[in-house]
Tab-separated table of C-alpha atoms in Angstrom:
chain	number	residue	atom	x	y	z
A	69	MET	CA	173.164	114.494	192.990
A	70	ALA	CA	171.398	112.548	190.369
A	71	THR	CA	168.111	112.566	192.506
A	72	SER	CA	168.083	116.363	192.625
A	73	ASN	CA	168.529	116.657	188.787
A	74	LYS	CA	165.592	114.231	188.418
A	75	VAL	CA	163.451	116.456	190.704
A	76	ALA	CA	164.496	119.559	188.699
A	77	GLU	CA	163.606	117.821	185.547
A	78	ASP	CA	160.243	116.743	186.849
A	79	LYS	CA	159.481	120.257	188.026
A	80	VAL	CA	160.445	121.680	184.603
A	81	ALA	CA	158.205	119.134	182.917
A	82	ALA	CA	155.423	120.202	185.241
A	83	VAL	CA	155.736	123.826	184.561
A	84	GLU	CA	155.755	123.115	180.854
A	85	GLU	CA	152.637	120.920	181.121
A	86	ILE	CA	150.830	123.608	183.068
A	87	THR	CA	151.898	126.439	180.750
A	88	MET	CA	150.491	124.415	177.658
A	89	LYS	CA	147.288	123.647	179.479
A	90	LEU	CA	146.935	127.317	180.232
A	91	ARG	CA	147.621	128.488	176.700
A	92	ASN	CA	145.420	125.777	175.027
A	93	SER	CA	142.610	126.347	177.412
A	94	ASN	CA	139.505	128.893	176.892
A	95	ALA	CA	139.411	129.170	180.738
A	96	ALA	CA	141.124	128.020	183.814
A	97	VAL	CA	139.153	127.894	187.276
A	98	VAL	CA	141.270	127.863	190.425
A	99	THR	CA	139.679	125.820	193.306
A	100	SER	CA	140.505	124.509	196.778
A	101	TYR	CA	139.675	120.921	197.296
A	102	VAL	CA	140.805	120.393	200.829
A	103	GLY	CA	138.204	117.937	202.462
A	104	LEU	CA	137.232	116.128	199.305
A	105	SER	CA	137.733	112.283	199.092
A	106	VAL	CA	139.217	110.746	196.057
A	107	ALA	CA	135.793	109.402	195.127
A	108	GLN	CA	134.310	112.998	195.199
A	109	LEU	CA	137.282	114.117	192.945
A	110	GLN	CA	136.498	111.599	190.548
A	111	GLU	CA	132.945	112.453	190.548
A	112	LEU	CA	133.961	116.169	190.016
A	113	ARG	CA	136.033	115.226	187.067
A	114	ARG	CA	133.299	113.144	185.513
A	115	SER	CA	130.758	116.126	186.102
A	116	LEU	CA	133.054	118.465	184.059
A	117	GLY	CA	132.638	116.403	181.088
A	118	GLU	CA	135.206	115.918	178.302
A	119	ASN	CA	135.976	119.707	177.716
A	120	ALA	CA	137.646	120.262	181.096
A	121	GLN	CA	140.542	118.706	182.887
A	122	TYR	CA	140.481	118.953	186.781
A	123	ARG	CA	144.074	118.683	188.040
A	124	VAL	CA	145.800	119.177	191.403
A	125	VAL	CA	148.697	121.465	191.068
A	126	LYS	CA	151.683	122.908	193.017
A	127	ASN	CA	151.279	126.800	193.617
A	128	THR	CA	154.712	127.608	192.955
A	129	LEU	CA	154.917	125.717	189.739
A	130	THR	CA	151.526	127.132	188.609
A	131	GLN	CA	152.816	130.682	189.321
A	132	ILE	CA	155.660	130.145	186.954
A	133	ALA	CA	153.437	128.528	184.357
A	134	ALA	CA	150.928	131.332	184.589
A	135	LYS	CA	153.509	133.936	184.033
A	136	GLN	CA	155.092	131.968	180.947
A	137	ALA	CA	151.382	131.655	179.651
A	138	GLY	CA	150.744	135.366	180.152
A	139	VAL	CA	147.884	134.923	182.562
A	140	GLU	CA	147.551	136.283	186.202
A	141	LEU	CA	146.585	133.622	188.740
A	142	ASP	CA	148.848	134.472	191.662
A	143	GLU	CA	146.018	135.967	193.864
A	144	HIS	CA	144.209	132.583	193.712
A	145	LEU	CA	147.154	130.330	194.434
A	146	GLU	CA	147.196	130.031	198.114
A	147	GLY	CA	146.678	126.852	200.103
A	148	SER	CA	145.698	123.492	198.461
A	149	THR	CA	144.928	124.143	194.793
A	150	ALA	CA	143.413	122.366	191.848
A	151	VAL	CA	142.602	123.943	188.469
A	152	ALA	CA	139.900	122.989	185.908
A	153	PHE	CA	141.388	123.681	182.570
A	154	VAL	CA	138.436	124.235	180.243
A	155	THR	CA	138.976	123.622	176.462
A	156	GLY	CA	135.221	123.714	175.638
A	157	ASP	CA	132.280	125.798	176.676
A	158	PRO	CA	133.459	127.937	179.860
A	159	VAL	CA	129.708	128.305	181.038
A	160	GLU	CA	129.276	124.440	180.961
A	161	ALA	CA	132.383	123.884	183.212
A	162	ALA	CA	131.503	126.794	185.482
A	163	LYS	CA	127.982	125.311	185.995
A	164	GLY	CA	129.581	121.930	186.749
A	165	LEU	CA	131.872	123.438	189.347
A	166	ARG	CA	129.040	125.619	190.891
A	167	ASP	CA	126.666	122.685	191.076
A	168	PHE	CA	129.275	120.367	192.511
A	169	ALA	CA	130.229	122.907	195.218
A	170	LYS	CA	126.542	123.203	196.085
A	171	ASN	CA	126.503	119.572	197.156
A	172	ASN	CA	130.056	119.391	198.293
A	173	PRO	CA	130.954	122.680	200.239
A	174	ALA	CA	134.530	121.500	200.791
A	175	LEU	CA	135.030	122.486	197.041
A	176	VAL	CA	135.707	126.252	197.014
A	177	ILE	CA	136.105	128.269	193.820
A	178	LYS	CA	138.934	130.758	194.248
A	179	GLY	CA	138.742	132.598	190.778
A	180	GLY	CA	140.304	132.120	187.344
A	181	VAL	CA	141.049	133.293	184.007
A	182	LEU	CA	138.823	133.439	180.866
A	183	GLU	CA	140.412	134.058	177.481
A	184	GLY	CA	143.331	135.747	179.343
A	185	LYS	CA	141.103	138.035	181.635
A	186	SER	CA	141.384	137.456	185.300
A	187	LEU	CA	138.039	136.521	187.162
A	188	SER	CA	137.004	136.480	190.674
A	189	ALA	CA	135.058	133.751	192.247
A	190	ASP	CA	131.969	135.835	191.948
A	191	GLU	CA	132.542	136.400	188.230
A	192	ILE	CA	132.788	132.710	187.697
A	193	LYS	CA	129.470	132.202	189.506
A	194	LYS	CA	127.835	134.636	187.323
A	195	LEU	CA	129.344	132.987	184.382
A	196	ALA	CA	127.673	129.588	185.691
A	197	ASP	CA	124.458	131.572	185.575
A	198	LEU	CA	124.763	132.185	181.912
A	199	GLU	CA	122.918	129.916	179.429
A	200	SER	CA	125.071	127.620	177.549
A	201	ARG	CA	126.750	128.444	174.160
A	202	GLU	CA	124.184	126.192	172.237
A	203	VAL	CA	121.277	127.898	173.840
A	204	LEU	CA	122.578	131.328	173.163
A	205	LEU	CA	123.317	130.360	169.449
A	206	ALA	CA	119.794	128.788	168.981
A	207	LYS	CA	118.340	132.057	170.346
A	208	LEU	CA	120.492	134.140	168.012
A	209	ALA	CA	119.446	131.864	165.065
A	210	GLY	CA	115.923	132.310	165.981
A	211	ALA	CA	116.286	136.175	166.217
A	212	MET	CA	118.113	136.397	162.881
A	213	LYS	CA	115.415	134.213	161.130
A	214	ALA	CA	112.511	136.215	162.648
A	215	LYS	CA	114.129	139.638	161.486
A	216	PRO	CA	114.104	138.733	157.750
A	217	SER	CA	110.631	137.508	157.749
A	218	GLN	CA	109.489	140.645	159.679
A	219	ALA	CA	111.362	142.868	157.095
A	220	ALA	CA	109.725	140.872	154.303
A	221	ALA	CA	106.227	141.423	155.875
A	222	VAL	CA	106.978	145.158	156.053
A	223	PHE	CA	108.236	145.512	152.463
A	224	GLN	CA	105.149	143.388	151.328
A	225	ALA	CA	103.022	145.857	153.276
A	226	LEU	CA	104.419	149.124	151.754
A	227	PRO	CA	103.250	148.509	148.219
A	228	SER	CA	99.895	147.412	149.239
A	229	LYS	CA	99.634	150.445	151.622
A	230	PHE	CA	100.689	152.792	148.690
A	231	VAL	CA	98.196	151.161	146.317
A	232	ARG	CA	95.315	151.745	148.878
A	233	THR	CA	96.544	155.313	149.527
A	234	ALA	CA	96.686	156.172	145.855
A	235	GLU	CA	93.174	154.486	145.295
A	236	ALA	CA	91.739	156.571	148.097
A	237	LEU	CA	93.303	159.725	146.621
A	238	ARG	CA	91.923	158.828	143.067
A	239	ALA	CA	88.309	158.149	144.581
A	240	LYS	CA	88.618	161.486	146.585
A	241	LYS	CA	89.607	163.528	143.445
A	242	ALA	CA	86.987	161.868	141.535
A	243	GLU	CA	84.378	162.748	144.157
A	244	GLN	CA	85.577	166.325	144.302
A	245	GLY	CA	85.723	166.514	140.485
A	246	GLY	CA	82.102	165.238	140.365
A	247	ALA	CA	80.971	167.455	143.103
A	248	GLU	CA	81.972	170.628	141.300
């Protein structure tokens, strides 16, 4: 009897841990890992970096945890499953998974969730094709810096254009006044 209580406690603890990981993650990517060696799984974990944790999970416990966390993962939880819990840039993690899967076809991206929204495998691959957050922020900063300087050039041009127009009108009036 004590053994079954221990198993139940372990399952409850596992559900609580997965629930917390889902709640604290920006994204979670569900994969199938059948056919990958332990060394390949370690390589995958390293390739994801510090902002993602890759963990083999039990489907039934993950279904319960997903419901408790308020996310929809049921359609992706079939067969052997592992989840990449992403706390950093989801694009970076998606790229890491995509690139690893190219070299290791045994890794199959099933789908996932991004900030509470369910994603298909194709949507995760599209996410991987985006530029990283840092690159997008740099481009935005460049665009914001360019706009004020362009506006300043326009504002500087307006008075000088006005002066040139007024000078041309004065010259034309003087010419017309002198011609009469």
